PDB file of C-alpha atoms in Angstrom:
ATOM      1  CA  MET A 773     -89.422 -24.614  36.876  1.00  0.00           C
ATOM      2  CA  SER A 774     -89.894 -21.645  34.531  1.00  0.00           C
ATOM      3  CA  ASP A 775     -93.417 -20.471  33.656  1.00  0.00           C
ATOM      4  CA  ARG A 776     -92.321 -19.222  30.234  1.00  0.00           C
ATOM      5  CA  ALA A 777     -93.955 -21.031  27.352  1.00  0.00           C
ATOM      6  CA  PRO A 778     -91.721 -22.721  24.768  1.00  0.00           C
ATOM      7  CA  THR A 779     -91.006 -20.576  21.698  1.00  0.00           C
ATOM      8  CA  PRO A 780     -92.082 -22.128  18.363  1.00  0.00           C
ATOM      9  CA  MET A 781     -89.577 -22.067  15.507  1.00  0.00           C
ATOM     10  CA  THR A 782     -89.801 -23.279  11.908  1.00  0.00           C
ATOM     11  CA  THR A 783     -87.049 -25.529  10.554  1.00  0.00           C
ATOM     12  CA  PRO A 784     -86.658 -26.387   6.843  1.00  0.00           C
ATOM     13  CA  THR A 785     -86.491 -30.058   5.914  1.00  0.00           C
ATOM     14  CA  ARG A 786     -85.043 -31.931   2.950  1.00  0.00           C
ATOM     15  CA  THR A 787     -88.420 -31.919   1.264  1.00  0.00           C
ATOM     16  CA  GLY A 788     -88.631 -28.135   1.536  1.00  0.00           C
ATOM     17  CA  VAL A 789     -91.664 -28.282   3.863  1.00  0.00           C
ATOM     18  CA  PRO A 790     -90.975 -26.376   7.087  1.00  0.00           C
ATOM     19  CA  THR A 791     -91.671 -28.118  10.364  1.00  0.00           C
ATOM     20  CA  MET A 792     -92.294 -26.709  13.807  1.00  0.00           C
ATOM     21  CA  ARG A 793     -89.996 -27.374  16.754  1.00  0.00           C
ATOM     22  CA  LEU A 794     -89.966 -25.880  20.216  1.00  0.00           C
ATOM     23  CA  LEU A 795     -87.044 -23.928  21.700  1.00  0.00           C
ATOM     24  CA  ARG A 796     -87.078 -24.637  25.401  1.00  0.00           C
ATOM     25  CA  PRO A 797     -85.809 -21.935  27.764  1.00  0.00           C
ATOM     26  CA  GLU A 798     -82.260 -22.390  29.090  1.00  0.00           C
ATOM     27  CA  THR A 799     -82.288 -24.095  32.470  1.00  0.00           C
ATOM     28  CA  PRO A 800     -80.038 -22.990  35.352  1.00  0.00           C
ATOM     29  CA  THR A 801     -78.014 -26.188  34.959  1.00  0.00           C
ATOM     30  CA  ARG A 802     -77.313 -25.539  31.272  1.00  0.00           C
ATOM     31  CA  ARG A 803     -76.479 -21.921  32.032  1.00  0.00           C
ATOM     32  CA  ALA A 804     -74.033 -22.983  34.750  1.00  0.00           C
ATOM     33  CA  LEU A 805     -72.380 -25.564  32.492  1.00  0.00           C
ATOM     34  CA  ARG A 806     -72.019 -23.043  29.673  1.00  0.00           C
ATOM     35  CA  HIS A 807     -70.545 -20.502  32.094  1.00  0.00           C
ATOM     36  CA  LEU A 808     -68.100 -23.113  33.404  1.00  0.00           C
ATOM     37  CA  ARG A 809     -67.092 -24.144  29.873  1.00  0.00           C
ATOM     38  CA  ASP A 810     -66.478 -20.573  28.719  1.00  0.00           C
ATOM     39  CA  ARG A 811     -64.414 -19.709  31.790  1.00  0.00           C
ATOM     40  CA  MET A 812     -62.382 -22.919  31.541  1.00  0.00           C
ATOM     41  CA  LEU A 813     -61.547 -22.256  27.887  1.00  0.00           C
ATOM     42  CA  ALA A 814     -60.553 -18.687  28.721  1.00  0.00           C
ATOM     43  CA  GLY A 815     -58.402 -19.955  31.584  1.00  0.00           C
ATOM     44  CA  ILE A 816     -56.684 -22.520  29.365  1.00  0.00           C
ATOM     45  CA  ALA A 817     -55.877 -19.793  26.845  1.00  0.00           C
ATOM     46  CA  VAL A 818     -54.144 -17.832  29.619  1.00  0.00           C
ATOM     47  CA  VAL A 819     -52.474 -20.668  31.532  1.00  0.00           C
ATOM     48  CA  ALA A 820     -51.323 -22.907  28.651  1.00  0.00           C
ATOM     49  CA  PRO A 821     -48.609 -20.555  27.247  1.00  0.00           C
ATOM     50  CA  VAL A 822     -47.306 -19.881  30.764  1.00  0.00           C
ATOM     51  CA  TRP A 823     -47.253 -23.599  31.565  1.00  0.00           C
ATOM     52  CA  VAL A 824     -45.392 -24.461  28.350  1.00  0.00           C
ATOM     53  CA  THR A 825     -42.841 -21.720  29.070  1.00  0.00           C
ATOM     54  CA  VAL A 826     -42.279 -22.898  32.644  1.00  0.00           C
ATOM     55  CA  VAL A 827     -41.908 -26.536  31.583  1.00  0.00           C
ATOM     56  CA  SER A 828     -39.409 -25.566  28.880  1.00  0.00           C
ATOM     57  CA  VAL A 829     -37.336 -23.443  31.271  1.00  0.00           C
ATOM     58  CA  VAL A 830     -37.323 -26.187  33.919  1.00  0.00           C
ATOM     59  CA  PHE A 831     -36.285 -28.765  31.319  1.00  0.00           C
ATOM     60  CA  LEU A 832     -33.391 -26.613  30.084  1.00  0.00           C
ATOM     61  CA  PHE A 833     -32.382 -25.824  33.677  1.00  0.00           C
ATOM     62  CA  ARG A 834     -32.211 -29.501  34.624  1.00  0.00           C
ATOM     63  CA  LEU A 835     -30.453 -30.403  31.388  1.00  0.00           C
ATOM     64  CA  ALA A 836     -27.741 -27.778  31.882  1.00  0.00           C
ATOM     65  CA  ARG A 837     -27.353 -28.634  35.557  1.00  0.00           C
ATOM     66  CA  GLY A 838     -27.145 -32.370  34.951  1.00  0.00           C
ATOM     67  CA  GLY A 839     -24.353 -31.905  32.419  1.00  0.00           C
ATOM     68  CA  SER A 840     -21.844 -30.902  35.119  1.00  0.00           C
ATOM     69  CA  LEU A 841     -23.511 -31.856  38.406  1.00  0.00           C
ATOM     70  CA  TRP A 842     -21.582 -35.105  38.510  1.00  0.00           C
ATOM     71  CA  VAL A 843     -18.294 -33.169  38.480  1.00  0.00           C
ATOM     72  CA  ILE A 844     -19.314 -31.068  41.481  1.00  0.00           C
ATOM     73  CA  SER A 845     -20.656 -34.145  43.285  1.00  0.00           C
ATOM     74  CA  ALA A 846     -17.339 -35.919  42.757  1.00  0.00           C
ATOM     75  CA  LEU A 847     -15.462 -32.864  44.064  1.00  0.00           C
ATOM     76  CA  LEU A 848     -17.632 -32.611  47.180  1.00  0.00           C
ATOM     77  CA  SER A 849     -17.207 -36.340  47.827  1.00  0.00           C
ATOM     78  CA  SER A 850     -13.402 -36.123  47.634  1.00  0.00           C
ATOM     79  CA  SER A 851     -10.959 -35.112  50.354  1.00  0.00           C
ATOM     80  CA  LEU A 852     -11.265 -31.486  49.201  1.00  0.00           C
ATOM     81  CA  GLY A 853     -15.014 -31.435  49.762  1.00  0.00           C
ATOM     82  CA  ALA A 854     -15.106 -31.043  53.549  1.00  0.00           C
ATOM     83  CA  PRO A 855     -14.422 -27.266  53.660  1.00  0.00           C
ATOM     84  CA  LEU A 856     -16.743 -26.697  50.688  1.00  0.00           C
ATOM     85  CA  LEU A 857     -19.536 -28.638  52.369  1.00  0.00           C
ATOM     86  CA  SER A 858     -19.054 -26.533  55.479  1.00  0.00           C
ATOM     87  CA  LEU A 859     -19.512 -23.377  53.392  1.00  0.00           C
ATOM     88  CA  LEU A 860     -22.648 -24.881  51.860  1.00  0.00           C
ATOM     89  CA  GLY A 861     -24.150 -25.486  55.304  1.00  0.00           C
ATOM     90  CA  THR A 862     -23.826 -29.255  55.709  1.00  0.00           C
ATOM     91  CA  SER A 863     -21.378 -31.866  56.962  1.00  0.00           C
ATOM     92  CA  GLU A 864     -19.357 -34.530  55.210  1.00  0.00           C
ATOM     93  CA  GLN A 865     -21.311 -37.290  56.960  1.00  0.00           C
ATOM     94  CA  ALA A 866     -24.664 -35.814  55.888  1.00  0.00           C
ATOM     95  CA  TRP A 867     -23.417 -35.432  52.304  1.00  0.00           C
ATOM     96  CA  GLN A 868     -22.274 -39.042  52.137  1.00  0.00           C
ATOM     97  CA  ALA A 869     -25.674 -40.175  53.430  1.00  0.00           C
ATOM     98  CA  GLY A 870     -28.008 -37.943  51.442  1.00  0.00           C
ATOM     99  CA  GLY A 871     -26.094 -36.283  48.618  1.00  0.00           C
ATOM    100  CA  MET A 872     -27.865 -33.220  47.205  1.00  0.00           C
ATOM    101  CA  ASP A 873     -30.767 -33.782  49.623  1.00  0.00           C
ATOM    102  CA  ALA A 874     -28.411 -33.025  52.519  1.00  0.00           C
ATOM    103  CA  LEU A 875     -27.830 -29.475  51.307  1.00  0.00           C
ATOM    104  CA  PRO A 876     -29.979 -26.593  52.541  1.00  0.00           C
ATOM    105  CA  VAL A 877     -32.008 -24.663  49.999  1.00  0.00           C
ATOM    106  CA  HIS A 878     -29.405 -21.959  49.434  1.00  0.00           C
ATOM    107  CA  GLY A 879     -26.644 -24.568  49.121  1.00  0.00           C
ATOM    108  CA  GLU A 880     -28.597 -26.592  46.563  1.00  0.00           C
ATOM    109  CA  TRP A 881     -29.279 -23.491  44.457  1.00  0.00           C
ATOM    110  CA  LEU A 882     -25.629 -22.461  44.625  1.00  0.00           C
ATOM    111  CA  VAL A 883     -24.469 -25.896  43.472  1.00  0.00           C
ATOM    112  CA  SER A 884     -27.062 -25.864  40.675  1.00  0.00           C
ATOM    113  CA  PHE A 885     -25.958 -22.487  39.331  1.00  0.00           C
ATOM    114  CA  VAL A 886     -22.285 -23.471  39.527  1.00  0.00           C
ATOM    115  CA  ALA A 887     -23.101 -26.655  37.567  1.00  0.00           C
ATOM    116  CA  ILE A 888     -24.970 -24.642  34.915  1.00  0.00           C
ATOM    117  CA  ALA A 889     -22.090 -22.175  34.640  1.00  0.00           C
ATOM    118  CA  LEU A 890     -19.649 -25.070  34.258  1.00  0.00           C
ATOM    119  CA  THR A 891     -21.796 -26.625  31.510  1.00  0.00           C
ATOM    120  CA  LEU A 892     -22.003 -23.349  29.593  1.00  0.00           C
ATOM    121  CA  ALA A 893     -18.259 -22.813  30.002  1.00  0.00           C
ATOM    122  CA  THR A 894     -17.603 -26.319  28.660  1.00  0.00           C
ATOM    123  CA  VAL A 895     -19.783 -25.708  25.603  1.00  0.00           C
ATOM    124  CA  TYR A 896     -18.101 -22.360  24.991  1.00  0.00           C
ATOM    125  CA  GLY A 897     -14.659 -23.916  25.405  1.00  0.00           C
ATOM    126  CA  ALA A 898     -15.485 -26.698  22.939  1.00  0.00           C
ATOM    127  CA  GLY A 899     -16.606 -24.123  20.390  1.00  0.00           C
ATOM    128  CA  LEU A 900     -13.484 -22.053  20.984  1.00  0.00           C
ATOM    129  CA  VAL A 901     -11.200 -25.066  20.552  1.00  0.00           C
ATOM    130  CA  SER A 902     -12.935 -26.040  17.302  1.00  0.00           C
ATOM    131  CA  MET A 903     -11.924 -22.691  15.793  1.00  0.00           C
ATOM    132  CA  PHE A 904      -8.230 -23.607  15.808  1.00  0.00           C
ATOM    133  CA  VAL A 905      -6.386 -26.105  13.625  1.00  0.00           C
ATOM    134  CA  LEU A 906      -5.062 -28.204  16.505  1.00  0.00           C
ATOM    135  CA  GLY A 907      -8.500 -28.252  18.091  1.00  0.00           C
ATOM    136  CA  ARG A 908     -10.133 -29.456  14.885  1.00  0.00           C
ATOM    137  CA  ARG A 909      -7.506 -32.165  14.554  1.00  0.00           C
ATOM    138  CA  ALA A 910      -8.136 -33.307  18.122  1.00  0.00           C
ATOM    139  CA  ILE A 911     -11.887 -33.385  17.507  1.00  0.00           C
ATOM    140  CA  GLY A 912     -11.332 -35.314  14.268  1.00  0.00           C
ATOM    141  CA  LEU A 913      -9.182 -37.852  16.125  1.00  0.00           C
ATOM    142  CA  LEU A 914     -11.879 -38.269  18.759  1.00  0.00           C
ATOM    143  CA  GLU A 915     -14.549 -38.740  16.082  1.00  0.00           C
ATOM    144  CA  SER A 916     -12.422 -41.367  14.329  1.00  0.00           C
ATOM    145  CA  LEU A 917     -12.146 -43.287  17.593  1.00  0.00           C
ATOM    146  CA  VAL A 918     -15.891 -43.053  18.197  1.00  0.00           C
ATOM    147  CA  SER A 919     -16.646 -44.207  14.642  1.00  0.00           C
ATOM    148  CA  ARG A 920     -14.932 -47.523  15.369  1.00  0.00           C
ATOM    149  CA  VAL A 921     -17.432 -48.473  18.078  1.00  0.00           C
ATOM    150  CA  PRO A 922     -20.317 -50.254  16.270  1.00  0.00           C
ATOM    151  CA  LEU A 923     -23.449 -49.022  18.077  1.00  0.00           C
ATOM    152  CA  VAL A 924     -21.998 -45.731  19.308  1.00  0.00           C
ATOM    153  CA  ALA A 925     -20.828 -44.831  15.795  1.00  0.00           C
ATOM    154  CA  THR A 926     -24.365 -45.117  14.396  1.00  0.00           C
ATOM    155  CA  VAL A 927     -25.949 -42.980  17.114  1.00  0.00           C
ATOM    156  CA  TYR A 928     -23.158 -40.391  17.066  1.00  0.00           C
ATOM    157  CA  GLY A 929     -23.128 -40.127  13.278  1.00  0.00           C
ATOM    158  CA  ALA A 930     -26.882 -39.608  13.019  1.00  0.00           C
ATOM    159  CA  SER A 931     -27.005 -37.062  15.842  1.00  0.00           C
ATOM    160  CA  LYS A 932     -24.034 -35.157  14.416  1.00  0.00           C
ATOM    161  CA  LYS A 933     -25.696 -34.841  11.018  1.00  0.00           C
ATOM    162  CA  VAL A 934     -28.902 -33.538  12.592  1.00  0.00           C
ATOM    163  CA  VAL A 935     -27.057 -30.986  14.743  1.00  0.00           C
ATOM    164  CA  ASP A 936     -24.850 -29.876  11.834  1.00  0.00           C
ATOM    165  CA  SER A 937     -27.910 -29.314   9.665  1.00  0.00           C
ATOM    166  CA  PHE A 938     -29.305 -26.852  12.201  1.00  0.00           C
ATOM    167  CA  THR A 939     -26.055 -25.076  13.117  1.00  0.00           C
ATOM    168  CA  ASN A 940     -24.444 -24.812   9.688  1.00  0.00           C
ATOM    169  CA  ASP A 941     -25.770 -21.810   7.762  1.00  0.00           C
ATOM    170  CA  GLU A 942     -24.741 -23.405   4.477  1.00  0.00           C
ATOM    171  CA  ASN A 943     -26.729 -26.565   5.182  1.00  0.00           C
ATOM    172  CA  GLN A 944     -30.032 -25.498   6.669  1.00  0.00           C
ATOM    173  CA  PRO A 945     -32.483 -28.414   7.109  1.00  0.00           C
ATOM    174  CA  PHE A 946     -35.494 -26.494   5.781  1.00  0.00           C
ATOM    175  CA  GLN A 947     -34.931 -24.792   2.423  1.00  0.00           C
ATOM    176  CA  GLU A 948     -38.387 -23.346   1.731  1.00  0.00           C
ATOM    177  CA  VAL A 949     -42.008 -23.514   2.828  1.00  0.00           C
ATOM    178  CA  VAL A 950     -44.509 -25.201   0.523  1.00  0.00           C
ATOM    179  CA  LEU A 951     -48.115 -26.343   0.428  1.00  0.00           C
ATOM    180  CA  VAL A 952     -48.764 -30.012  -0.397  1.00  0.00           C
ATOM    181  CA  GLU A 953     -51.826 -32.207  -0.894  1.00  0.00           C
ATOM    182  CA  PHE A 954     -51.877 -34.105   2.404  1.00  0.00           C
ATOM    183  CA  PRO A 955     -53.395 -36.209   3.898  1.00  0.00           C
ATOM    184  CA  THR A 956     -56.090 -36.282   1.166  1.00  0.00           C
ATOM    185  CA  PRO A 957     -56.279 -34.731  -2.323  1.00  0.00           C
ATOM    186  CA  ALA A 958     -58.973 -32.361  -1.035  1.00  0.00           C
ATOM    187  CA  SER A 959     -56.827 -30.947   1.800  1.00  0.00           C
ATOM    188  CA  ARG A 960     -53.572 -28.987   1.993  1.00  0.00           C
ATOM    189  CA  SER A 961     -50.778 -29.039   4.585  1.00  0.00           C
ATOM    190  CA  VAL A 962     -47.857 -26.726   5.283  1.00  0.00           C
ATOM    191  CA  ALA A 963     -44.549 -28.515   4.672  1.00  0.00           C
ATOM    192  CA  PHE A 964     -40.820 -27.805   4.542  1.00  0.00           C
ATOM    193  CA  VAL A 965     -38.546 -28.789   1.670  1.00  0.00           C
ATOM    194  CA  THR A 966     -35.529 -30.588   3.128  1.00  0.00           C
ATOM    195  CA  ARG A 967     -33.786 -31.802  -0.023  1.00  0.00           C
ATOM    196  CA  ARG A 968     -34.028 -31.700  -3.822  1.00  0.00           C
ATOM    197  CA  TRP A 969     -32.437 -34.096  -6.292  1.00  0.00           C
ATOM    198  CA  ARG A 970     -32.786 -35.434  -9.824  1.00  0.00           C
ATOM    199  CA  ALA A 971     -33.396 -39.004 -10.946  1.00  0.00           C
ATOM    200  CA  GLY A 972     -32.859 -39.038 -14.689  1.00  0.00           C
ATOM    201  CA  ASP A 973     -35.010 -36.306 -16.213  1.00  0.00           C
ATOM    202  CA  GLN A 974     -37.338 -36.101 -13.207  1.00  0.00           C
ATOM    203  CA  GLU A 975     -36.785 -33.700 -10.316  1.00  0.00           C
ATOM    204  CA  TRP A 976     -37.851 -34.803  -6.839  1.00  0.00           C
ATOM    205  CA  ALA A 977     -38.024 -33.213  -3.408  1.00  0.00           C
ATOM    206  CA  THR A 978     -38.169 -34.551   0.123  1.00  0.00           C
ATOM    207  CA  VAL A 979     -40.606 -32.576   2.261  1.00  0.00           C
ATOM    208  CA  PHE A 980     -41.370 -32.701   5.970  1.00  0.00           C
ATOM    209  CA  VAL A 981     -44.997 -32.214   7.043  1.00  0.00           C
ATOM    210  CA  PRO A 982     -45.002 -31.179  10.734  1.00  0.00           C
ATOM    211  CA  THR A 983     -47.801 -31.874  13.187  1.00  0.00           C
ATOM    212  CA  THR A 984     -49.657 -29.257  15.230  1.00  0.00           C
ATOM    213  CA  PRO A 985     -48.839 -28.001  17.846  1.00  0.00           C
ATOM    214  CA  ASN A 986     -45.616 -30.042  18.083  1.00  0.00           C
ATOM    215  CA  PRO A 987     -43.612 -29.423  14.884  1.00  0.00           C
ATOM    216  CA  THR A 988     -40.812 -31.808  15.907  1.00  0.00           C
ATOM    217  CA  SER A 989     -42.897 -34.789  14.778  1.00  0.00           C
ATOM    218  CA  GLY A 990     -44.525 -35.295  11.412  1.00  0.00           C
ATOM    219  CA  PHE A 991     -44.401 -37.121   8.094  1.00  0.00           C
ATOM    220  CA  MET A 992     -41.823 -37.365   5.326  1.00  0.00           C
ATOM    221  CA  LEU A 993     -43.058 -37.238   1.729  1.00  0.00           C
ATOM    222  CA  VAL A 994     -41.270 -37.565  -1.606  1.00  0.00           C
ATOM    223  CA  LEU A 995     -42.953 -35.362  -4.223  1.00  0.00           C
ATOM    224  CA  SER A 996     -42.330 -33.858  -7.615  1.00  0.00           C
ATOM    225  CA  PRO A 997     -42.245 -30.030  -7.819  1.00  0.00           C
ATOM    226  CA  GLU A 998     -45.576 -29.820  -9.648  1.00  0.00           C
ATOM    227  CA  HIS A 999     -47.290 -31.224  -6.542  1.00  0.00           C
ATOM    228  CA  MET A1000     -45.941 -28.424  -4.338  1.00  0.00           C
ATOM    229  CA  GLN A1001     -46.850 -24.752  -4.106  1.00  0.00           C
ATOM    230  CA  VAL A1002     -44.325 -22.340  -2.586  1.00  0.00           C
ATOM    231  CA  LEU A1003     -45.729 -20.227   0.248  1.00  0.00           C
ATOM    232  CA  PRO A1004     -44.739 -16.558   0.678  1.00  0.00           C
ATOM    233  CA  MET A1005     -43.355 -16.944   4.204  1.00  0.00           C
ATOM    234  CA  SER A1006     -40.074 -17.703   5.951  1.00  0.00           C
ATOM    235  CA  VAL A1007     -39.300 -20.917   7.816  1.00  0.00           C
ATOM    236  CA  ASP A1008     -39.608 -19.168  11.199  1.00  0.00           C
ATOM    237  CA  GLU A1009     -43.005 -17.760  10.258  1.00  0.00           C
ATOM    238  CA  ALA A1010     -44.165 -21.191   9.078  1.00  0.00           C
ATOM    239  CA  VAL A1011     -43.087 -22.824  12.352  1.00  0.00           C
ATOM    240  CA  ALA A1012     -45.079 -20.204  14.280  1.00  0.00           C
ATOM    241  CA  VAL A1013     -48.106 -20.853  12.066  1.00  0.00           C
ATOM    242  CA  VAL A1014     -47.874 -24.616  12.646  1.00  0.00           C
ATOM    243  CA  MET A1015     -47.470 -24.272  16.420  1.00  0.00           C
ATOM    244  CA  SER A1016     -50.460 -21.911  16.623  1.00  0.00           C
ATOM    245  CA  GLY A1017     -52.691 -24.109  14.502  1.00  0.00           C
ATOM    246  CA  GLY A1018     -52.874 -21.456  11.786  1.00  0.00           C
ATOM    247  CA  VAL A1019     -53.942 -18.618  14.090  1.00  0.00           C
ATOM    248  CA  LEU A1020     -50.760 -16.628  13.398  1.00  0.00           C
ATOM    249  CA  MET A1021     -51.059 -16.824   9.604  1.00  0.00           C
ATOM    250  CA  LYS A1022     -51.266 -13.296   8.221  1.00  0.00           C
ATOM    251  CA  ASP A1023     -53.400 -12.213   5.271  1.00  0.00           C
ATOM    252  CA  GLY A1024     -50.314 -11.542   3.162  1.00  0.00           C
ATOM    253  CA  GLN A1025     -49.113 -15.102   3.758  1.00  0.00           C
ATOM    254  CA  ARG A1026     -52.219 -16.752   2.358  1.00  0.00           C
ATOM    255  CA  VAL A1027     -51.787 -18.386  -0.995  1.00  0.00           C
ATOM    256  CA  PRO A1028     -53.241 -16.368  -3.872  1.00  0.00           C
ATOM    257  CA  GLY A1029     -55.347 -18.399  -6.254  1.00  0.00           C
ATOM    258  CA  LEU A1030     -55.825 -21.296  -3.832  1.00  0.00           C
ATOM    259  CA  GLY A1031     -58.867 -23.248  -4.920  1.00  0.00           C
ATOM    260  CA  GLU A1032     -59.093 -21.547  -8.320  1.00  0.00           C
ATOM    261  CA  ARG A1033     -58.580 -24.737 -10.284  1.00  0.00           C
TER     262      ARG A1033
END
């Protein structure tokens, strides 16, 4: 228990008549909780970016490895796999029983890196083939065959349009960064214009309002141009602003005249 007397303090009320309340001294428990809270928040600020980076790298590593791991597994399971398994430090019987778990650590890493290299080589080869006339014809023939399968055609067509919108410089998905009244008339949200069109004499625009800190999800709005205000920033800068919750917005990127209505 502290022997310090409580400190009086005046507090204004709605009626304008000040009242007296006592400020009690901070107890050791409150001080410890505040210390723990401050250190935890500081730790999250340090660990969170590292954790997100590690998770992203691991996800991409597994994705690239899984794209070609089945090819290497089939090769090691064939009649040609016995000498390769011996080089990797395991036997054919152990491989048949445990698969990748039968490999020692260095063997598993070697197989993983070979699978990643094979995946990257396949992607590069597909891009190289698409640069030639015969390659484009072969890809077109394959797409025509896929388009005849009911469910597969829908999924493939939608995914191809999304990928093309991001990889084709002439058809970028986000045209410009704007400010829209969302989710209430009193608030504003950063959005991306994805398409503009005309319906009679009226011009319309489809905008995507991303969520924070994950900009891959959000809301689609259809607005007229007078309900949008163009922001002086690029798409990359806007994505960084959204992911940071507005922390990375620079003074020069703030909208002049905002609120002067």
